[in-house]
PDB file of C-alpha atoms in Angstrom:
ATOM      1  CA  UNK A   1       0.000   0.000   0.000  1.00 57.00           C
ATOM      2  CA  UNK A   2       2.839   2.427   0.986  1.00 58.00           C
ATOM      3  CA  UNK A   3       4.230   2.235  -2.605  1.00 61.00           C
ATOM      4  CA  UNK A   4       0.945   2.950  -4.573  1.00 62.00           C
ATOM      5  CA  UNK A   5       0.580   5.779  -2.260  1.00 60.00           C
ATOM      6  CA  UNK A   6       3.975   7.476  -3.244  1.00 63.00           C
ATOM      7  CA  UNK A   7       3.485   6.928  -6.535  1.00 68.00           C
ATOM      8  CA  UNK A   8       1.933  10.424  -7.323  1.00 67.00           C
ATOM      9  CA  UNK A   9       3.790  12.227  -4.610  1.00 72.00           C
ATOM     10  CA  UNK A  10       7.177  11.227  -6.208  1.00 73.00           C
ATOM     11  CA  UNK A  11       7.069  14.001  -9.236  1.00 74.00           C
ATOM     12  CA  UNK A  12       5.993  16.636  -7.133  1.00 77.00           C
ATOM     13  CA  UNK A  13       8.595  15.878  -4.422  1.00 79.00           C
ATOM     14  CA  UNK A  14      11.788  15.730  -6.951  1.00 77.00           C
ATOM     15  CA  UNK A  15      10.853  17.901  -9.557  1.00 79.00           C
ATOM     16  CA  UNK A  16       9.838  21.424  -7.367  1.00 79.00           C
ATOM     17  CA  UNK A  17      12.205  23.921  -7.960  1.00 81.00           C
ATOM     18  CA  UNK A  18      11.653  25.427  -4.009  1.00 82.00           C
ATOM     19  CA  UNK A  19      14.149  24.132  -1.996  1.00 81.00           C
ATOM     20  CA  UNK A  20      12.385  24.364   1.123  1.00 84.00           C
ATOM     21  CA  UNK A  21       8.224  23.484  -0.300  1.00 83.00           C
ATOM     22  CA  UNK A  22       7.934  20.308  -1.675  1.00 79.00           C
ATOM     23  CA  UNK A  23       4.552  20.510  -2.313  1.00 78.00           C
ATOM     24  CA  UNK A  24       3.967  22.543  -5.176  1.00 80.00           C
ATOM     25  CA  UNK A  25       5.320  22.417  -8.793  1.00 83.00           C
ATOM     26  CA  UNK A  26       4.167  23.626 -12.291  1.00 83.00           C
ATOM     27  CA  UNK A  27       1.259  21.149 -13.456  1.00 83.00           C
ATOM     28  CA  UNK A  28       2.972  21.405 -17.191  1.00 83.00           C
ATOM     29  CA  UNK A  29       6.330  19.310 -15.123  1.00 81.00           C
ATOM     30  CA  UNK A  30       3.760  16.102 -13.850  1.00 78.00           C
ATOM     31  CA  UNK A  31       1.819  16.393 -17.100  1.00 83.00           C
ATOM     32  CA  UNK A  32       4.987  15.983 -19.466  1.00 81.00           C
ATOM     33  CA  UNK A  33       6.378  13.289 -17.122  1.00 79.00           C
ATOM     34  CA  UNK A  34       3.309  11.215 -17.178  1.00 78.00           C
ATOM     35  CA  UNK A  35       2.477  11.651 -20.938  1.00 86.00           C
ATOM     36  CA  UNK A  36       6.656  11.522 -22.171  1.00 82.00           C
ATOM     37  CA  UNK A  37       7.206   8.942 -19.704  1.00 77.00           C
ATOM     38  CA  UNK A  38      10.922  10.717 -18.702  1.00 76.00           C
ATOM     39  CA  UNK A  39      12.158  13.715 -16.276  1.00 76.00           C
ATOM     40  CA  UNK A  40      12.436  16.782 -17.902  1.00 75.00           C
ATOM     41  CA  UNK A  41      15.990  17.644 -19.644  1.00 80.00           C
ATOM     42  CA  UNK A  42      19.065  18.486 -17.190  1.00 79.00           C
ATOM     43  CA  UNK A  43      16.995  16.461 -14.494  1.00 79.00           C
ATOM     44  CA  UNK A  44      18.706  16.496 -10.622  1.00 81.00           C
ATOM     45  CA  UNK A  45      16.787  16.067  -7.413  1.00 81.00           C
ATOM     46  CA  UNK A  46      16.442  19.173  -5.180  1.00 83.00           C
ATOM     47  CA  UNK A  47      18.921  17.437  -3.278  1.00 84.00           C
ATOM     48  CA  UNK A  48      21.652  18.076  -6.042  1.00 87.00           C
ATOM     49  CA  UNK A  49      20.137  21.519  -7.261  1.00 85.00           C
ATOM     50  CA  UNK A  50      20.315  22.917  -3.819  1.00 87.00           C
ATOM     51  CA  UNK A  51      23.000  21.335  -1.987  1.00 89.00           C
ATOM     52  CA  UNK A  52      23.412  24.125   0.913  1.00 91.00           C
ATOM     53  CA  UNK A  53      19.491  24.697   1.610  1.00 90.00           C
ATOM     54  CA  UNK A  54      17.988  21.152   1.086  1.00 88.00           C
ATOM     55  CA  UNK A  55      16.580  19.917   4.266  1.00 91.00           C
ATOM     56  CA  UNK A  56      16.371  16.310   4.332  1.00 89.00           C
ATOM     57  CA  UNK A  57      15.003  15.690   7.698  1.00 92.00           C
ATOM     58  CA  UNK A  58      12.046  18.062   6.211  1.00 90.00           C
ATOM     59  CA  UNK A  59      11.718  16.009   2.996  1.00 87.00           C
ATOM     60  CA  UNK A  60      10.991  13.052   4.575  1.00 88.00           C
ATOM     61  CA  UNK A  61       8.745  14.214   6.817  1.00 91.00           C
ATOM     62  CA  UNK A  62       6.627  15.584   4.099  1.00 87.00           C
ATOM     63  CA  UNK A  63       7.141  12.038   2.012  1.00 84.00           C
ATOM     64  CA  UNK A  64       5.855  10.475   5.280  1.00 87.00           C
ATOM     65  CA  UNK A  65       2.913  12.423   5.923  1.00 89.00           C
ATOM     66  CA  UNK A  66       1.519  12.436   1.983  1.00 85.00           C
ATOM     67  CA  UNK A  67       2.435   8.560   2.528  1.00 83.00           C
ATOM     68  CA  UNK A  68       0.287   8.529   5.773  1.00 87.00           C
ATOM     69  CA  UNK A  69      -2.413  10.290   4.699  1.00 86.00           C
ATOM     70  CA  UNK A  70      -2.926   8.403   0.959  1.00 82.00           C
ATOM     71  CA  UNK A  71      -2.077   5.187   2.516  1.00 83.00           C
ATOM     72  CA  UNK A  72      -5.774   6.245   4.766  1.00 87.00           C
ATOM     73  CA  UNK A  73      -7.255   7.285   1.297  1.00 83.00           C
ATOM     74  CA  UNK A  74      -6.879   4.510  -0.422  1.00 81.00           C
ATOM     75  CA  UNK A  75      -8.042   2.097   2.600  1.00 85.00           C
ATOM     76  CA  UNK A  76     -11.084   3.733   2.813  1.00 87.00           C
ATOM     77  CA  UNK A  77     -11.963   3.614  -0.813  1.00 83.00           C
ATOM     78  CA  UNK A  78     -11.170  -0.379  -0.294  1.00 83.00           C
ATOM     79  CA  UNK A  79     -13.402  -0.540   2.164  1.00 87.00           C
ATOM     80  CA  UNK A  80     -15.901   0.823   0.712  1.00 87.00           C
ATOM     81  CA  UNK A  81     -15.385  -1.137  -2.435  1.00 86.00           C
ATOM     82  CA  UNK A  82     -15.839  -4.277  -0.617  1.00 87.00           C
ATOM     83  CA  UNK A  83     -19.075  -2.726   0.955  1.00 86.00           C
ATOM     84  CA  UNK A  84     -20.466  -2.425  -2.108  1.00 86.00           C
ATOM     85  CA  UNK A  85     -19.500  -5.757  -3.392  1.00 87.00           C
ATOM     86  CA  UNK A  86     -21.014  -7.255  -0.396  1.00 85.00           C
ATOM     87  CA  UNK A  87     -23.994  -5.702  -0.325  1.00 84.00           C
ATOM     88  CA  UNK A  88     -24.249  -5.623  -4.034  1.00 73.00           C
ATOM     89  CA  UNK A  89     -25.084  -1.880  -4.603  1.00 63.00           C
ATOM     90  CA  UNK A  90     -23.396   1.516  -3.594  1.00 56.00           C
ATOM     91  CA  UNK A  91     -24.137   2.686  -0.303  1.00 50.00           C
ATOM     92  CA  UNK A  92     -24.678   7.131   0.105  1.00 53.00           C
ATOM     93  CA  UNK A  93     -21.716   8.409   1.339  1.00 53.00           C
ATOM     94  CA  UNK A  94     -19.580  11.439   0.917  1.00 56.00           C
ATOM     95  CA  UNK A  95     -17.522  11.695  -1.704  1.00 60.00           C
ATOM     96  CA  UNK A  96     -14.178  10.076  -1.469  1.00 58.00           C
ATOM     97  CA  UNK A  97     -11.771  12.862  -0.130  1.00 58.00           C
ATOM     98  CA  UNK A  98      -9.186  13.976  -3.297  1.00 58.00           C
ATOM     99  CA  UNK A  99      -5.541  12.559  -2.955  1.00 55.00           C
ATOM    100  CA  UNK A 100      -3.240  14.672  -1.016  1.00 53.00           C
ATOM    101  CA  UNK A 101      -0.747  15.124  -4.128  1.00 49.00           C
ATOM    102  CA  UNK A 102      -3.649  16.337  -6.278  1.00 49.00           C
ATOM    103  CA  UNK A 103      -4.553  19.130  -3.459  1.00 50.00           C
ATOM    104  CA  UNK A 104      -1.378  20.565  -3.420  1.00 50.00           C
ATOM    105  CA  UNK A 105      -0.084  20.799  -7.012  1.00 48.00           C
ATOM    106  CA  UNK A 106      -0.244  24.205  -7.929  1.00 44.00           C
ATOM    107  CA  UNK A 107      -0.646  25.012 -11.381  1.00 42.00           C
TER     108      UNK A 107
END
């Protein structure tokens, strides 16, 4: 479970160009990764483009709490998936809250 929930967090981790927020990045970056399948030209982590300011203690706490907090997404959507298998039709409830990665990309 931990790995599909990193799996969107990844590009906007990495590919920012803040040194200190890792949770915003220009939506054009994700789109051309996920569509040309490949980091955009002259590619380095954050760690490499900003040696003296990159916090890694602070990177991994905000990997860790994405993780957490997708890792709770996606359980509840398989709960409720079996729900409805078991019962055999959708139950009313609130909409499935929105992936942590997709709230904080900034376009």
């Amino acid at each position: 479970m931990a790995v599909a929930a990193n799996q969107y967090l990844f590009p906007v981790m990495l590919l920012g160009e803040d040194a200190t927020d890792f949770t915003t990045i220009e939506m054009r970056v994700v789109e051309d990764l996920w569509t040309q399948f490949r980091f955009q030209e002259g590619f380095a982590p954050r760690s490499v483009r900003h040696p003296d300011t990159f916090d890694f203690v602070a990177f991994n706490q905000a990997r860790q709490d994405w993780q957490d907090e997708n890792v709770l997404i996606a359980l509840n959507a398989f709960e409720q998936g079996k729900s409805i298998v078991k019962h055999g039709e959708e139950e009313e409830a609130e909409e499935p809250p929105t992936s942590s990665d997709t709230k904080l990309v900034k376009a």
